[in-house]
Amino acid sequence: MLFRSQLTSLQQQLDQGHATAQDKQRLIELLIAVNRKQEATNLLERLAAQQPQRPGLRLVLAELRRDQNDRSGAEREVRLLLNQDPHNLEAMQLLSLLQLESGRGLLAISQLQAALDRASKPQLQPQALEIGLLLANVLQRQGQGGQAEALLVRLASAFPKDQRPILAKALLLQERGDHARSEEHTSELQSRVAISYAV
């Protein structure tokens, strides 16, 4: 009951033009909670257009569209985000997921490979690690485990202080049923962690 009265109160404030940014965010949360997703989508559309400096709004809008099976709408929102910021990792992740879900895994791979190349040449940039890990995950999901493993080896070599490529490789080997090699990688990870704490 309190939920509903809060929702009504926030909608009245919005209609009268008195709603703050926090009020609008709370209203969106409540609309999603009571399954009035189309209203939440409409409000988010307005807010995302009014506040392009807040990419998180468009990301939530994309997730909401995907949740309502509007994959093309979700992809449109994600592409708008990537036009603003080509290095937005959350947008890349969501775009890859949308492409995998619609049977376009090869397109996801080629786009992530291009992004990884841009982040690696002429000079290796920190975001290359995140993009590489995402690409390895997509390769694995597309049944290209060997290529995923090779990529993780390259990432571990390029980013020796970061344990994530080794952990990802251990998980990949475990999924494949190669428990002996997975154990080896887990041991390597533990020794790396011990060394990093000792330094």
GROMACS .gro file of N, CA and C in nm, residues 59 78 82 85-96 112 115 126-135 164:
model
   84
   59LEU      N    1   2.174   0.283  -2.066
   59LEU     CA    2   2.206   0.142  -2.045
   59LEU      C    3   2.088   0.069  -1.978
   78VAL      N    4   2.212   0.077  -2.724
   78VAL     CA    5   2.353   0.043  -2.697
   78VAL      C    6   2.444   0.108  -2.801
   82LEU      N    7   2.762   0.359  -2.757
   82LEU     CA    8   2.895   0.333  -2.811
   82LEU      C    9   2.941   0.442  -2.907
   85ASP      N   10   3.071   0.687  -2.655
   85ASP     CA   11   3.192   0.638  -2.589
   85ASP      C   12   3.222   0.496  -2.638
   86PRO      N   13   3.310   0.483  -2.739
   86PRO     CA   14   3.340   0.350  -2.796
   86PRO      C   15   3.402   0.253  -2.696
   87HIS      N   16   3.451   0.305  -2.581
   87HIS     CA   17   3.515   0.218  -2.482
   87HIS      C   18   3.423   0.180  -2.365
   88ASN      N   19   3.293   0.210  -2.377
   88ASN     CA   20   3.199   0.177  -2.270
   88ASN      C   21   3.183   0.025  -2.263
   89LEU      N   22   3.249  -0.035  -2.163
   89LEU     CA   23   3.253  -0.181  -2.155
   89LEU      C   24   3.116  -0.243  -2.129
   90GLU      N   25   3.035  -0.179  -2.044
   90GLU     CA   26   2.901  -0.233  -2.015
   90GLU      C   27   2.816  -0.236  -2.142
   91ALA      N   28   2.831  -0.132  -2.225
   91ALA     CA   29   2.758  -0.128  -2.352
   91ALA      C   30   2.808  -0.239  -2.445
   92MET      N   31   2.939  -0.260  -2.448
   92MET     CA   32   2.996  -0.368  -2.530
   92MET      C   33   2.943  -0.505  -2.485
   93GLN      N   34   2.939  -0.523  -2.352
   93GLN     CA   35   2.890  -0.651  -2.297
   93GLN      C   36   2.746  -0.676  -2.338
   94LEU      N   37   2.663  -0.572  -2.326
   94LEU     CA   38   2.521  -0.587  -2.358
   94LEU      C   39   2.502  -0.610  -2.507
   95LEU      N   40   2.578  -0.538  -2.590
   95LEU     CA   41   2.567  -0.557  -2.735
   95LEU      C   42   2.607  -0.700  -2.773
   96SER      N   43   2.714  -0.751  -2.713
   96SER     CA   44   2.758  -0.889  -2.741
   96SER      C   45   2.651  -0.989  -2.700
  112LEU      N   46   3.425  -0.724  -3.136
  112LEU     CA   47   3.511  -0.723  -3.017
  112LEU      C   48   3.659  -0.733  -3.056
  115ALA      N   49   3.764  -0.395  -3.161
  115ALA     CA   50   3.780  -0.309  -3.042
  115ALA      C   51   3.909  -0.343  -2.969
  126PRO      N   52   4.491   0.010  -2.101
  126PRO     CA   53   4.435  -0.073  -1.992
  126PRO      C   54   4.303  -0.142  -2.030
  127GLN      N   55   4.217  -0.075  -2.110
  127GLN     CA   56   4.087  -0.135  -2.143
  127GLN      C   57   4.099  -0.259  -2.233
  128ALA      N   58   4.220  -0.282  -2.289
  128ALA     CA   59   4.240  -0.402  -2.373
  128ALA      C   60   4.215  -0.529  -2.292
  129LEU      N   61   4.246  -0.525  -2.163
  129LEU     CA   62   4.226  -0.644  -2.078
  129LEU      C   63   4.077  -0.677  -2.068
  130GLU      N   64   3.995  -0.577  -2.034
  130GLU     CA   65   3.850  -0.600  -2.018
  130GLU      C   66   3.788  -0.647  -2.150
  131ILE      N   67   3.828  -0.581  -2.260
  131ILE     CA   68   3.773  -0.619  -2.392
  131ILE      C   69   3.816  -0.761  -2.426
  132GLY      N   70   3.943  -0.793  -2.400
  132GLY     CA   71   3.995  -0.928  -2.428
  132GLY      C   72   3.923  -1.036  -2.348
  133LEU      N   73   3.897  -1.009  -2.220
  133LEU     CA   74   3.824  -1.105  -2.137
  133LEU      C   75   3.682  -1.128  -2.190
  134LEU      N   76   3.618  -1.019  -2.234
  134LEU     CA   77   3.484  -1.029  -2.291
  134LEU      C   78   3.487  -1.111  -2.420
  135LEU      N   79   3.586  -1.083  -2.505
  135LEU     CA   80   3.601  -1.157  -2.631
  135LEU      C   81   3.624  -1.306  -2.604
  164ARG      N   82   4.304  -1.199  -1.350
  164ARG     CA   83   4.180  -1.240  -1.417
  164ARG      C   84   4.198  -1.331  -1.538
   0.00000   0.00000   0.00000
